[in-house]
GROMACS .gro file of C-alpha atoms in nm:
model
  294
    1MET     CA    1  -0.016   0.004  -0.014
    2PRO     CA    2   0.265   0.274   0.086
    3ALA     CA    3   0.428   0.221  -0.254
    4LYS     CA    4   0.080   0.283  -0.410
    5LYS     CA    5   0.038   0.620  -0.213
    6ARG     CA    6   0.394   0.719  -0.302
    7SER     CA    7   0.308   0.651  -0.709
    8ARG     CA    8  -0.023   0.847  -0.690
    9ALA     CA    9   0.152   1.151  -0.540
   10LEU     CA   10   0.450   1.127  -0.796
   11GLY     CA   11   0.201   1.143  -1.059
   12ALA     CA   12   0.022   1.468  -0.941
   13GLY     CA   13   0.340   1.621  -0.873
   14LEU     CA   14   0.493   1.540  -1.222
   15ASP     CA   15   0.137   1.641  -1.378
   16GLU     CA   16   0.198   1.992  -1.248
   17LEU     CA   17   0.568   2.047  -1.408
   18ILE     CA   18   0.511   1.887  -1.700
   19PRO     CA   19   0.383   2.072  -2.009
   20LYS     CA   20   0.112   1.869  -2.212
   21LYS     CA   21   0.277   1.914  -2.561
   22ILE     CA   22   0.415   1.598  -2.685
   23SER     CA   23   0.641   1.593  -2.956
   24SER     CA   24   0.532   1.387  -3.276
   25GLU     CA   25   0.825   1.362  -3.472
   26LYS     CA   26   0.932   0.989  -3.527
   27LYS     CA   27   1.276   0.843  -3.525
   28GLU     CA   28   1.410   0.556  -3.759
   29ASN     CA   29   1.297   0.192  -3.619
   30ILE     CA   30   1.077   0.337  -3.326
   31SER     CA   31   0.691   0.200  -3.315
   32PHE     CA   32   0.465   0.429  -3.192
   33GLU     CA   33   0.205   0.254  -2.957
   34LYS     CA   34  -0.140   0.419  -2.811
   35GLY     CA   35  -0.132   0.761  -2.656
   36THR     CA   36   0.232   0.916  -2.572
   37GLU     CA   37   0.398   0.612  -2.516
   38ILE     CA   38   0.648   0.476  -2.741
   39ILE     CA   39   0.865   0.183  -2.779
   40VAL     CA   40   1.232   0.245  -2.835
   41PRO     CA   41   1.576   0.066  -2.814
   42LEU     CA   42   1.729   0.068  -2.510
   43SER     CA   43   2.081   0.175  -2.716
   44LYS     CA   44   1.901   0.497  -2.815
   45VAL     CA   45   1.840   0.621  -2.449
   46GLU     CA   46   2.103   0.777  -2.230
   47PRO     CA   47   2.124   0.928  -1.839
   48ASP     CA   48   2.124   1.299  -1.804
   49ARG     CA   49   2.459   1.340  -1.658
   50LYS     CA   50   2.321   1.652  -1.432
   51GLN     CA   51   2.028   1.509  -1.250
   52PRO     CA   52   2.069   1.505  -0.878
   53ARG     CA   53   2.070   1.158  -0.837
   54LYS     CA   54   2.441   1.017  -0.840
   55ASN     CA   55   2.435   0.677  -0.606
   56PHE     CA   56   2.250   0.375  -0.698
   57SER     CA   57   2.224   0.056  -0.470
   58GLU     CA   58   2.337  -0.241  -0.675
   59ASP     CA   59   2.092  -0.475  -0.459
   60SER     CA   60   1.816  -0.256  -0.529
   61LEU     CA   61   1.896  -0.258  -0.887
   62GLN     CA   62   1.910  -0.641  -0.892
   63GLU     CA   63   1.553  -0.650  -0.755
   64LEU     CA   64   1.430  -0.412  -1.030
   65ALA     CA   65   1.601  -0.601  -1.285
   66ASP     CA   66   1.452  -0.964  -1.159
   67SER     CA   67   1.107  -0.786  -1.118
   68ILE     CA   68   1.137  -0.596  -1.482
   69LYS     CA   69   1.258  -0.985  -1.626
   70GLN     CA   70   0.914  -1.129  -1.448
   71TYR     CA   71   0.685  -0.849  -1.515
   72GLY     CA   72   0.784  -0.589  -1.790
   73ILE     CA   73   0.868  -0.217  -1.690
   74PHE     CA   74   0.514  -0.066  -1.524
   75GLN     CA   75   0.590   0.330  -1.565
   76PRO     CA   76   0.747   0.441  -1.901
   77LEU     CA   77   1.071   0.661  -1.868
   78LEU     CA   78   1.015   1.016  -1.914
   79VAL     CA   79   1.268   1.139  -2.193
   80GLN     CA   80   1.343   1.442  -2.432
   81GLU     CA   81   1.463   1.424  -2.765
   82LYS     CA   82   1.820   1.495  -2.881
   83ASP     CA   83   2.001   1.450  -3.246
   84ASP     CA   84   1.994   1.110  -3.251
   85TYR     CA   85   1.882   0.963  -2.883
   86PHE     CA   86   1.662   1.002  -2.623
   87GLN     CA   87   1.817   1.177  -2.308
   88ILE     CA   88   1.632   1.053  -1.956
   89ILE     CA   89   1.449   1.336  -1.780
   90ALA     CA   90   1.288   1.101  -1.523
   91GLY     CA   91   1.366   0.708  -1.475
   92GLU     CA   92   1.721   0.622  -1.480
   93ARG     CA   93   1.706   0.350  -1.234
   94ARG     CA   94   1.439   0.174  -1.466
   95TRP     CA   95   1.687   0.213  -1.721
   96ARG     CA   96   1.985   0.104  -1.564
   97ALA     CA   97   1.775  -0.226  -1.446
   98ALA     CA   98   1.642  -0.277  -1.790
   99LYS     CA   99   1.995  -0.297  -1.899
  100ILE     CA  100   2.068  -0.560  -1.625
  101ALA     CA  101   1.786  -0.762  -1.708
  102GLY     CA  102   1.900  -0.772  -2.084
  103LEU     CA  103   1.580  -0.566  -2.245
  104LYS     CA  104   1.630  -0.462  -2.581
  105GLU     CA  105   1.356  -0.210  -2.581
  106ILE     CA  106   1.169   0.022  -2.320
  107PRO     CA  107   0.880   0.201  -2.302
  108VAL     CA  108   0.932   0.581  -2.312
  109ILE     CA  109   0.696   0.917  -2.294
  110VAL     CA  110   0.860   1.219  -2.484
  111ARG     CA  111   0.830   1.545  -2.353
  112ASN     CA  112   0.968   1.893  -2.442
  113LEU     CA  113   1.083   2.094  -2.143
  114SER     CA  114   1.318   2.356  -2.065
  115SER     CA  115   1.626   2.333  -1.852
  116GLN     CA  116   1.460   2.420  -1.545
  117GLU     CA  117   1.178   2.188  -1.575
  118ILE     CA  118   1.394   1.920  -1.616
  119ALA     CA  119   1.562   2.012  -1.293
  120GLU     CA  120   1.243   2.016  -1.129
  121VAL     CA  121   1.117   1.721  -1.251
  122GLN     CA  122   1.397   1.499  -1.173
  123LEU     CA  123   1.448   1.626  -0.794
  124LEU     CA  124   1.076   1.608  -0.727
  125GLU     CA  125   1.054   1.253  -0.879
  126ASN     CA  126   1.340   1.160  -0.670
  127ILE     CA  127   1.261   1.317  -0.347
  128GLN     CA  128   0.907   1.166  -0.373
  129ARG     CA  129   1.027   0.811  -0.426
  130GLU     CA  130   1.277   0.873  -0.156
  131ASP     CA  131   1.565   0.771  -0.402
  132LEU     CA  132   1.794   1.052  -0.292
  133ASN     CA  133   2.015   1.087   0.001
  134PRO     CA  134   1.982   1.362   0.232
  135ILE     CA  135   2.313   1.549   0.048
  136GLU     CA  136   2.196   1.469  -0.306
  137VAL     CA  137   1.843   1.670  -0.198
  138ALA     CA  138   2.066   1.965  -0.044
  139GLU     CA  139   2.248   1.972  -0.370
  140GLY     CA  140   1.943   1.924  -0.609
  141TYR     CA  141   1.774   2.231  -0.374
  142LYS     CA  142   2.095   2.434  -0.398
  143GLU     CA  143   2.134   2.401  -0.805
  144LEU     CA  144   1.756   2.510  -0.882
  145ILE     CA  145   1.819   2.828  -0.624
  146ASP     CA  146   2.174   2.904  -0.778
  147ASN     CA  147   2.092   2.832  -1.152
  148TYR     CA  148   1.742   2.974  -1.172
  149HIS     CA  149   1.750   3.232  -0.931
  150MET     CA  150   1.479   3.065  -0.738
  151THR     CA  151   1.379   3.195  -0.336
  152GLN     CA  152   1.359   2.929  -0.050
  153ASP     CA  153   0.962   3.012  -0.065
  154GLU     CA  154   0.966   2.917  -0.419
  155LEU     CA  155   1.146   2.625  -0.412
  156ALA     CA  156   0.954   2.498  -0.111
  157GLU     CA  157   0.624   2.564  -0.307
  158ARG     CA  158   0.769   2.387  -0.599
  159VAL     CA  159   0.840   2.108  -0.450
  160SER     CA  160   0.593   2.072  -0.188
  161LYS     CA  161   0.782   2.099   0.126
  162SER     CA  162   0.815   2.354   0.413
  163ARG     CA  163   1.045   2.666   0.398
  164THR     CA  164   1.233   2.498   0.702
  165ALA     CA  165   1.266   2.184   0.576
  166ILE     CA  166   1.458   2.366   0.267
  167THR     CA  167   1.658   2.563   0.506
  168ASN     CA  168   1.743   2.226   0.732
  169SER     CA  169   1.856   2.070   0.410
  170LEU     CA  170   2.085   2.318   0.270
  171ARG     CA  171   2.250   2.376   0.616
  172LEU     CA  172   2.400   2.038   0.520
  173LEU     CA  173   2.610   2.150   0.298
  174LYS     CA  174   2.812   2.365   0.541
  175LEU     CA  175   2.931   2.024   0.683
  176ASP     CA  176   3.264   1.946   0.617
  177GLU     CA  177   3.297   1.708   0.323
  178ARG     CA  178   3.419   1.416   0.530
  179VAL     CA  179   3.101   1.444   0.724
  180ARG     CA  180   2.875   1.501   0.433
  181LYS     CA  181   3.021   1.152   0.307
  182MET     CA  182   2.924   0.977   0.630
  183VAL     CA  183   2.570   1.077   0.601
  184VAL     CA  184   2.582   0.936   0.224
  185ASP     CA  185   2.680   0.651   0.392
  186GLU     CA  186   2.443   0.634   0.627
  187MET     CA  187   2.701   0.587   0.914
  188ILE     CA  188   2.539   0.920   1.065
  189THR     CA  189   2.212   1.072   1.059
  190THR     CA  190   2.094   1.431   0.945
  191GLY     CA  191   1.958   1.465   1.289
  192HIS     CA  192   2.360   1.431   1.427
  193ALA     CA  193   2.475   1.615   1.132
  194ARG     CA  194   2.242   1.927   1.209
  195ALA     CA  195   2.405   1.909   1.561
  196LEU     CA  196   2.782   1.865   1.426
  197LEU     CA  197   2.689   2.211   1.244
  198ALA     CA  198   2.761   2.358   1.574
  199ILE     CA  199   3.138   2.282   1.535
  200THR     CA  200   3.279   2.499   1.322
  201ASP     CA  201   3.665   2.326   1.282
  202PRO     CA  202   3.623   2.105   1.006
  203ASP     CA  203   3.898   1.883   1.157
  204LYS     CA  204   3.717   1.878   1.517
  205GLN     CA  205   3.370   1.840   1.321
  206TYR     CA  206   3.495   1.529   1.118
  207GLU     CA  207   3.668   1.390   1.477
  208PHE     CA  208   3.358   1.414   1.643
  209ALA     CA  209   3.153   1.260   1.362
  210GLN     CA  210   3.375   0.948   1.417
  211ARG     CA  211   3.327   0.977   1.761
  212VAL     CA  212   2.966   0.952   1.725
  213PHE     CA  213   2.936   0.663   1.485
  214ASP     CA  214   3.196   0.463   1.685
  215GLU     CA  215   2.999   0.523   2.030
  216LYS     CA  216   2.654   0.489   1.859
  217MET     CA  217   2.540   0.793   2.020
  218SER     CA  218   2.188   0.912   1.976
  219VAL     CA  219   2.080   1.298   1.876
  220ARG     CA  220   1.993   1.402   2.213
  221GLU     CA  221   2.378   1.279   2.305
  222VAL     CA  222   2.550   1.461   2.035
  223GLU     CA  223   2.349   1.780   2.098
  224LYS     CA  224   2.439   1.787   2.501
  225ALA     CA  225   2.804   1.703   2.404
  226VAL     CA  226   2.879   1.979   2.153
  227LYS     CA  227   2.666   2.230   2.376
  228LYS     CA  228   2.913   2.116   2.637
  229LEU     CA  229   3.194   2.137   2.439
  230ASN     CA  230   3.136   2.496   2.294
  231GLN     CA  231   3.086   2.594   2.671
  232GLY     CA  232   3.400   2.506   2.758
  233LYS     CA  233   3.573   2.688   2.486
  234LYS     CA  234   3.347   2.978   2.552
  235LYS     CA  235   3.495   2.990   2.944
  236GLU     CA  236   3.834   2.923   2.779
  237ARG     CA  237   3.772   3.230   2.584
  238GLU     CA  238   3.625   3.481   2.867
  239LYS     CA  239   3.925   3.327   3.068
  240VAL     CA  240   4.158   3.474   2.795
  241ASP     CA  241   3.961   3.761   2.762
  242SER     CA  242   3.990   3.874   3.144
  243GLN     CA  243   4.371   3.853   3.142
  244LEU     CA  244   4.367   4.075   2.860
  245GLN     CA  245   4.163   4.320   2.994
  246ALA     CA  246   4.393   4.317   3.300
  247LEU     CA  247   4.682   4.390   3.061
  248TYR     CA  248   4.475   4.682   2.916
  249ASP     CA  249   4.366   4.804   3.228
  250GLN     CA  250   4.734   4.879   3.319
  251ILE     CA  251   4.846   4.999   2.976
  252GLU     CA  252   4.533   5.292   3.000
  253GLU     CA  253   4.669   5.376   3.353
  254ASN     CA  254   5.044   5.400   3.250
  255LEU     CA  255   4.936   5.610   2.926
  256LYS     CA  256   4.736   5.828   3.123
  257GLN     CA  257   5.004   5.890   3.372
  258ILE     CA  258   5.236   5.999   3.066
  259THR     CA  259   4.927   6.219   2.882
  260GLY     CA  260   4.777   6.385   3.173
  261THR     CA  261   4.448   6.278   3.032
  262LYS     CA  262   4.210   5.970   3.008
  263VAL     CA  263   4.336   5.687   2.782
  264LYS     CA  264   4.072   5.410   2.656
  265ILE     CA  265   4.201   5.066   2.447
  266HIS     CA  266   3.921   4.936   2.247
  267ALA     CA  267   4.003   4.600   2.157
  268LYS     CA  268   3.831   4.395   1.846
  269ASP     CA  269   4.029   4.083   1.950
  270ALA     CA  270   4.347   3.970   2.092
  271SER     CA  271   4.565   4.130   1.838
  272LYS     CA  272   4.370   4.436   1.693
  273GLY     CA  273   4.182   4.743   1.838
  274LYS     CA  274   4.203   5.130   1.857
  275ILE     CA  275   4.365   5.383   2.139
  276GLU     CA  276   4.136   5.673   2.217
  277ILE     CA  277   4.283   5.972   2.403
  278GLU     CA  278   4.065   6.264   2.529
  279TYR     CA  279   4.165   6.628   2.499
  280TYR     CA  280   3.955   6.930   2.660
  281SER     CA  281   4.061   7.224   2.476
  282LYS     CA  282   4.266   7.298   2.158
  283GLU     CA  283   4.586   7.386   2.392
  284ASP     CA  284   4.540   7.060   2.528
  285LEU     CA  285   4.541   6.874   2.201
  286ASP     CA  286   4.878   7.071   2.097
  287ARG     CA  287   5.040   6.952   2.394
  288ILE     CA  288   4.921   6.614   2.334
  289ILE     CA  289   5.036   6.616   1.964
  290GLY     CA  290   5.350   6.773   2.082
  291MET     CA  291   5.423   6.458   2.330
  292ILE     CA  292   5.315   6.200   2.072
  293ARG     CA  293   5.573   6.375   1.791
  294LYS     CA  294   5.892   6.365   2.063
   0.00000   0.00000   0.00000
């Protein structure tokens, strides 16, 4: 039952994105069946190298190939026409499984879509079929935002997700590359990954992620441990800041004795800042400038 529900949701989502215009141009050795579905040689169909999905489970493909051998392909692939072949818009997993099953021909539906519509269809299909890992989803979102100047609100509406879901997904791309790989390999969950974002040092983030995996820590345990780690760093910074402030106070007092007026040090950090010297008249200013020149 769950599979049927996903299929209906996918159909409804894709119908909204796919124009109704269908190419009627015939290719050599291609036989048309009823409606928009046609049968084409498998050798004339190629995947889209830009599609968001990059990882395919070999076991899952073999299971699908076994099913295709017995029952055939239930849902035609969605393709667009190129000069001498058809490029897959949606259905690369079925195409791969068909090759494993030894099929010579496959059913396709031809559509003429813009590059943005293709990107949206590919991302939507994979998300609704739960075929993408969380990092691939985030990269797909980023591609639509960057390449087609979509806002997060517009993207959320197009893929039927909340704005919060889009934002949380995109945050995963801020992870260290090694930690992202751990998410892809299902060594840690997206919940673990979001908690690790609070560790800004890439190496420390990766080390902590390995600890999460080794110790089989829960998301809540990771959140507590990361919070404790950052609190320790904050206290260390405060300790250093207090030591520096004591030094600045002493320097201010020394400069006050030298200039005969109030002096204040404004520190931006441990190595940068500015010195403020007050004066109370033109004569006072001339006096202080004269001291500085000497």
